[in-house]
Short mmCIF file of C-alpha atoms and ligand atoms in Angstrom, two decimals:
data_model
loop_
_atom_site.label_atom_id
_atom_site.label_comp_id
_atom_site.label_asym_id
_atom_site.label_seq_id
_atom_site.Cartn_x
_atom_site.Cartn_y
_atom_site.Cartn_z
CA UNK A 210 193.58 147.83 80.69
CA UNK A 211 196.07 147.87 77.64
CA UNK A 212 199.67 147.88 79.80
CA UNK A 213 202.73 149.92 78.53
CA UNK A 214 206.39 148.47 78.73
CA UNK A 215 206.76 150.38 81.75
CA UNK A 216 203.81 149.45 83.69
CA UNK A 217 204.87 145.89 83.73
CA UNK A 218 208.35 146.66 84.45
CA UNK A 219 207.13 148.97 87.40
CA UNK A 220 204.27 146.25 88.30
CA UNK A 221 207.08 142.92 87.84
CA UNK A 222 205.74 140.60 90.33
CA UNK A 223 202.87 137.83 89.52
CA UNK A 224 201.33 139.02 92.18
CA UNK A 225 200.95 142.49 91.08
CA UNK A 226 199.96 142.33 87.53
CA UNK A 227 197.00 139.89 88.73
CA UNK A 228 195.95 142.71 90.84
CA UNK A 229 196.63 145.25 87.99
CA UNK A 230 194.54 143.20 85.60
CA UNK A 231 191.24 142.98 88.09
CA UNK A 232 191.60 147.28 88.02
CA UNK A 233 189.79 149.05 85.71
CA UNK A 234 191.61 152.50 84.64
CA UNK A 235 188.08 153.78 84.36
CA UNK A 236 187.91 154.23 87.84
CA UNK A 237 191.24 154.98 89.48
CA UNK A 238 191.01 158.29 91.77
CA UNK A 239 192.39 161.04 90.29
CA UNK A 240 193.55 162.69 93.26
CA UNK A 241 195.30 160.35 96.12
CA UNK A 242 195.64 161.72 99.76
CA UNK A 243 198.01 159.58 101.93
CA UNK A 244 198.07 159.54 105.98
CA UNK A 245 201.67 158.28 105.97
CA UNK A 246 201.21 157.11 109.89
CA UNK A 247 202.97 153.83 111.36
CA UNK A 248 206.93 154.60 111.02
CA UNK A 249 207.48 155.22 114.60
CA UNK A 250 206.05 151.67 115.50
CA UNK A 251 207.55 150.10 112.02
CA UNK A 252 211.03 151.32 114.04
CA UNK A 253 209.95 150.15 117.80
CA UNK A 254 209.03 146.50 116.17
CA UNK A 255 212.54 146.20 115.26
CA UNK A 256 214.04 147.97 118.31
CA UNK A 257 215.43 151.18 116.60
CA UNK A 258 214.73 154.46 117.28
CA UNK A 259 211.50 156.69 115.54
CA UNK A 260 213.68 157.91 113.19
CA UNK A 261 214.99 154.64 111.43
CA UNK A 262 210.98 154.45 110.75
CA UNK A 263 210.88 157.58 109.09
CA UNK A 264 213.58 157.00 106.82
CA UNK A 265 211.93 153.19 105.88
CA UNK A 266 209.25 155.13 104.98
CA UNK A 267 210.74 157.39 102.27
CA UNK A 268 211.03 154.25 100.49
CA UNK A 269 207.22 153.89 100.64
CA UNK A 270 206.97 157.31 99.71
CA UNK A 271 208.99 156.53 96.26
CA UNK A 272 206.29 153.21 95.67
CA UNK A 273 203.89 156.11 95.99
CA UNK A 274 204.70 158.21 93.71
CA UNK A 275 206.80 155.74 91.12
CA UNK A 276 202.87 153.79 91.24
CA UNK A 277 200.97 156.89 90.52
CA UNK A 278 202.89 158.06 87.23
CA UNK A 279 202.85 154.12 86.04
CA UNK A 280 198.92 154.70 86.87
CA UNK A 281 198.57 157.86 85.27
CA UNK A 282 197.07 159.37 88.60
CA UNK A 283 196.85 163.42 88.27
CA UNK A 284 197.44 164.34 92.19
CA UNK A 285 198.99 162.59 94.89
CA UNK A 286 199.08 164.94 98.57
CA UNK A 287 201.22 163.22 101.32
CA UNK A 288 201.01 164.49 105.07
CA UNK A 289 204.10 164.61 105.77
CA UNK A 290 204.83 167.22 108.42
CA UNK A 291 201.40 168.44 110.23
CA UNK A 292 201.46 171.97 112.66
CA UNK A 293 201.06 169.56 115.47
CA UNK A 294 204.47 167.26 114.75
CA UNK A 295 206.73 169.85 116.46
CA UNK A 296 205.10 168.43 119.85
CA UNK A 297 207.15 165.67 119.16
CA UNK A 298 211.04 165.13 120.85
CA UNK A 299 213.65 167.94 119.94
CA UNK A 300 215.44 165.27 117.92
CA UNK A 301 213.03 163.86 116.11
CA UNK A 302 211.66 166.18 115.05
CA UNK A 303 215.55 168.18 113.68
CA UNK A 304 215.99 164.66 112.52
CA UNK A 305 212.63 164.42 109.93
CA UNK A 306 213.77 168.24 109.05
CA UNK A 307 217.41 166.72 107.78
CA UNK A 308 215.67 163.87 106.24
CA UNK A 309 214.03 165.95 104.18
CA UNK A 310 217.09 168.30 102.92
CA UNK A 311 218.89 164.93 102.26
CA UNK A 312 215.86 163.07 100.20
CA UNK A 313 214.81 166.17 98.33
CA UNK A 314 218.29 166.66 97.13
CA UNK A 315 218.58 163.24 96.20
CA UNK A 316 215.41 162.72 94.75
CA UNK A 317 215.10 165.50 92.31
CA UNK A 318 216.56 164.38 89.62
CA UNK A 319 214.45 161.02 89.62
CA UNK A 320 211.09 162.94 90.01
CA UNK A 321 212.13 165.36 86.78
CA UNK A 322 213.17 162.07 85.09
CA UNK A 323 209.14 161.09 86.25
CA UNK A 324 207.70 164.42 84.92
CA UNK A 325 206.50 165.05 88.39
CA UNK A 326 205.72 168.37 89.44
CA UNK A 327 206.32 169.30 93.99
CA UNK A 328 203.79 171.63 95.14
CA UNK A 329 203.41 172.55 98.99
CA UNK A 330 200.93 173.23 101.30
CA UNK A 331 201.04 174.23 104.78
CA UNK A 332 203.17 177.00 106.96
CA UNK A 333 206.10 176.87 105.13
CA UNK A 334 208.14 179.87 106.72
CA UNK A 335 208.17 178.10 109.98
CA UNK A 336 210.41 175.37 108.73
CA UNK A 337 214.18 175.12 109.36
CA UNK A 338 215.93 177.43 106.64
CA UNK A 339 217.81 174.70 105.23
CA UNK A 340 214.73 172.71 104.75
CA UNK A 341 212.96 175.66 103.94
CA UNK A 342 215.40 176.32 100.89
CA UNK A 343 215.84 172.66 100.16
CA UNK A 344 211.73 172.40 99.26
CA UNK A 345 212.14 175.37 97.01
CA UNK A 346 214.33 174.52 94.95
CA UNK A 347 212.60 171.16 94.14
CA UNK A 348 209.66 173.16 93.84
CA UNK A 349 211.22 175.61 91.00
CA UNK A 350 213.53 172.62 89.80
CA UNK A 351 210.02 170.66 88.95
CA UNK A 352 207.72 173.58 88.05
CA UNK A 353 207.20 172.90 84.56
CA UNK A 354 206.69 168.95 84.75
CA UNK A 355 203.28 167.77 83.35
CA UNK A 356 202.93 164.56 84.82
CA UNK A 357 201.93 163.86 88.42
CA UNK A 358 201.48 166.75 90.87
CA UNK A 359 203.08 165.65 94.09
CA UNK A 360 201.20 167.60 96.87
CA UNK A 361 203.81 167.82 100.11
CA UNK A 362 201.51 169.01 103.35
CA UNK A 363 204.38 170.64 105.39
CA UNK A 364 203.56 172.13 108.54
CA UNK A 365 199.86 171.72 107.20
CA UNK A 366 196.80 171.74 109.37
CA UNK A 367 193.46 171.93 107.80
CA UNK A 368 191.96 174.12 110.73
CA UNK A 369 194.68 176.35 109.92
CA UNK A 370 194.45 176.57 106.49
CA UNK A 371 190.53 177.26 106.82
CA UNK A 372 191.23 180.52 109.70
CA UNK A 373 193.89 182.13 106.88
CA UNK A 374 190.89 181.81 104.53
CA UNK A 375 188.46 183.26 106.62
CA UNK A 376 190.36 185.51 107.35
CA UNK A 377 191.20 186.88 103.71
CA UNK A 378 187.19 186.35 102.55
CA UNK A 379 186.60 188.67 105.71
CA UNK A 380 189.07 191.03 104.92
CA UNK A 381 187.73 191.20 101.45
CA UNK A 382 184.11 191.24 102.46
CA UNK A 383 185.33 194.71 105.08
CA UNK A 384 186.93 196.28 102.27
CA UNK A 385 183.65 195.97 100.29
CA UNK A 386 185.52 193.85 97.19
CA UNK A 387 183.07 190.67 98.23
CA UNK A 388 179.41 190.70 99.96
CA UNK A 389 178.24 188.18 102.27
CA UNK A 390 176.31 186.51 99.44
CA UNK A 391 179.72 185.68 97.29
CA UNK A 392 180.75 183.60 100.46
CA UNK A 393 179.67 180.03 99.03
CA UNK A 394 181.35 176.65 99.72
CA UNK A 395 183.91 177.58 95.84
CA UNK A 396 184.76 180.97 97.11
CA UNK A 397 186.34 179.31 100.48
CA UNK A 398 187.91 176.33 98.18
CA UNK A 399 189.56 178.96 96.28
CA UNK A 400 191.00 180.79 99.05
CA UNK A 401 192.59 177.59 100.58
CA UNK A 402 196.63 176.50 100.07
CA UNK A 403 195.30 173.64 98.02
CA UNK A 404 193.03 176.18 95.58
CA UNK A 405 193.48 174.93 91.74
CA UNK A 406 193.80 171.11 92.96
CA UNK A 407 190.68 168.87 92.77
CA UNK A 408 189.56 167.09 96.00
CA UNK A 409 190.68 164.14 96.85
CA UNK A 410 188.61 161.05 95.22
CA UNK A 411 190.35 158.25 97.99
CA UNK A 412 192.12 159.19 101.61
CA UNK A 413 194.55 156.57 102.38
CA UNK A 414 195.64 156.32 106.41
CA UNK A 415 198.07 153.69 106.84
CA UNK A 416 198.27 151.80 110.39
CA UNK A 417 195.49 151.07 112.17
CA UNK A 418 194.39 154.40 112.96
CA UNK A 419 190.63 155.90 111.96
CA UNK A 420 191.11 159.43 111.90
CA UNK A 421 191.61 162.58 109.38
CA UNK A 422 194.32 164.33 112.25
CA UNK A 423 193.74 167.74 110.72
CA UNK A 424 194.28 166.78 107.68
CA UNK A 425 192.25 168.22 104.01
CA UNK A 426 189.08 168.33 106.26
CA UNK A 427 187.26 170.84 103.71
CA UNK A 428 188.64 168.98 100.71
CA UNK A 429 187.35 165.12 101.90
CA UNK A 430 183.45 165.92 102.32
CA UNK A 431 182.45 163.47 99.59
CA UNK A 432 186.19 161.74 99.90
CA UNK A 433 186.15 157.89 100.09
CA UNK A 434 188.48 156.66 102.86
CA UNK A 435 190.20 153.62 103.21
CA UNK A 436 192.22 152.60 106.76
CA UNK A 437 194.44 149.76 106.74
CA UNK A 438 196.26 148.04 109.41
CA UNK A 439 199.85 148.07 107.50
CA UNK A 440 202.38 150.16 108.88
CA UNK A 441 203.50 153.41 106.41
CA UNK A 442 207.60 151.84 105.71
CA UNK A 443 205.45 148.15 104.58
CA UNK A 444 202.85 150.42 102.54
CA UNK A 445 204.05 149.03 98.89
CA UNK A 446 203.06 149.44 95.30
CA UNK A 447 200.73 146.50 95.69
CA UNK A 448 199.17 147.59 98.93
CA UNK A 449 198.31 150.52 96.72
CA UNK A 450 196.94 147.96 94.28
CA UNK A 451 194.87 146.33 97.13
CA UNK A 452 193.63 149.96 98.20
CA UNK A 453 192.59 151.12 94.19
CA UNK A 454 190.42 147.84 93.99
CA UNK A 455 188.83 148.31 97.58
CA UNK A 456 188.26 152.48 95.73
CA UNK A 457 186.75 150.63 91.98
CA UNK A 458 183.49 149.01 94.09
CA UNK A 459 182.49 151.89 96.42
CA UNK A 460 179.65 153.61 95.10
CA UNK A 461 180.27 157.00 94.67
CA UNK A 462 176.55 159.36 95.45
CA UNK A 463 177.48 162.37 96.36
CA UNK A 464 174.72 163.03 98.97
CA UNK A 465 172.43 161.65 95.93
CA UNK A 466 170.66 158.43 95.51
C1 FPP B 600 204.07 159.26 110.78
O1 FPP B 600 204.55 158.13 111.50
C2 FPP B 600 205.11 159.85 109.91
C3 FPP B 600 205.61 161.14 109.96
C4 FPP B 600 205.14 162.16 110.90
C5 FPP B 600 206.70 161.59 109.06
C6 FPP B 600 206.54 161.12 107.65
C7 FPP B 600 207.69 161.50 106.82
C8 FPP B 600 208.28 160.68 105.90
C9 FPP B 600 207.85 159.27 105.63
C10 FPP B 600 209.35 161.22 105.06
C11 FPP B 600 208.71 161.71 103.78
C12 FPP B 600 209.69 162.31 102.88
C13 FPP B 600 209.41 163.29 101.96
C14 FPP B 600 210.50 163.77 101.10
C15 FPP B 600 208.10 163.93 101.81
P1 FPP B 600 204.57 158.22 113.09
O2 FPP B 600 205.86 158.78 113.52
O3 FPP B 600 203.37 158.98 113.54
O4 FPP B 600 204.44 156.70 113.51
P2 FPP B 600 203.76 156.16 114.85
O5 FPP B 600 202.31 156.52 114.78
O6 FPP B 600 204.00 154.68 114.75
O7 FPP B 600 204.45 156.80 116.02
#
């Protein structure tokens, strides 16, 4: 692939343009999903509390997306808040809600300066006001961008997000505007939170783990998934790389032969 000025200033090391070389643009994803998952054991490994983790990890979370726009990647969705994380300690949890108000106002500037463009998905009215607020303005702030759609799962679960569609096709389907036969696999992708957005070509899930958690489980059916044993604040622009390479040789069927 012909490289700009700013893909090898983005992709310095050696190390990285070798790996950028052996990639073939032809067949990057076009939508990323991310299972950010690792930060609280990142923290314990070092002796420091959960939260310490989380905050290492925003830095991974800026390799993200700072990799995707050098890539020319269309979507990139990050779990990062699912319904199920409020099961977690009072002050972790109020802790992750602060880190949020305090990246997103810091960080808005660099992702208009990246052309990126925040969408969210997931229960959004349950958060925190402050948070709440501080996600819509970076929402509004970036609605016009062009460039990479950042997808922020926020209070997302998948199960969720499938029993408010159902429940809208239903209501639709009493009300006589839909009939049972207009209820095919596009109708329900059109009545989930990530309608509009293509489904994800690669699933990314950091740390060891080998599971989807609730996480884009209508949107991966043909999704290729790759599970790595790094921990999310370690997960760098050229474990990325590593990932996209693993993504170029799978063979993509469909169900097909
Ligand atoms: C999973 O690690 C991580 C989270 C639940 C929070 C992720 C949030 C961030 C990295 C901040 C992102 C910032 C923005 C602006 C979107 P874990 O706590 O489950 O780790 P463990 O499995 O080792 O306990």
């Amino acid at each position: 692939m012909e490289l700009s000025q700013r893909q090898l200033d983005w992709f310095a090391a050696d190390s990285a343009r070798m790996k950028l070389a052996d990639l073939d643009a032809g067949v990057l994803p076009r939508h990323l999903a991310i299972i950010m998952d690792g930060n609280g054991r990142w923290a314990k490994k070092q002796g420091k509390p959960r939260l310490f983790g989380h905050k290492a990890g925003v830095a991974s979370v800026r390799e993200m997306i700072g990799s995707c726009v050098q890539l020319g990647i269309a979507y990139l969705t990050i779990y990062s808040f699912s319904s199920e994380n409020w099961s977690r300690p009072k002050d972790e949890v109020s802790g992750i809600m602060k880190l949020f108000v305090e990246v997103l106002s810091r960080e808005v500037v660099n992702l208009n300066a990246q052309n990126v463009r925040v969408k969210l998905i997931g229960d959004v009215d349950d958060l925190p006001a402050g948070t709440k607020d501080a996600f819509a303005h970076c929402v509004q702030s970036t609605a016009t961008n062009t460039g990479l759609t950042l997808v922020v799962a926020l209070n997302y679960g998948a199960r969720q997000d499938i029993c408010q569609a159902v429940r809208a096709i239903a209501n639709d389907v009493a009300d006589g505007d839909l009939s049972l036969e207009d209820v095919q696999p596009e109708l329900i992708s059109s009545h989930l939170s990530t309608a509009g957005i293509p489904d994800p070509d690669l699933m990314i899930r950091t740390s060891g783990e080998t599971r989807l958690s609730n996480f884009l489980l209508y949107e991966t059916a043909y999704t290729e998934l790759y599970f790595t044993d790094i921990l999310w604040p370690d997960f760098d622009r050229e474990a990325l790389l590593d990932a996209l390479i693993d993504y170029r040789d799978r063979e993509r069927r469909y169900g097909g032969l």
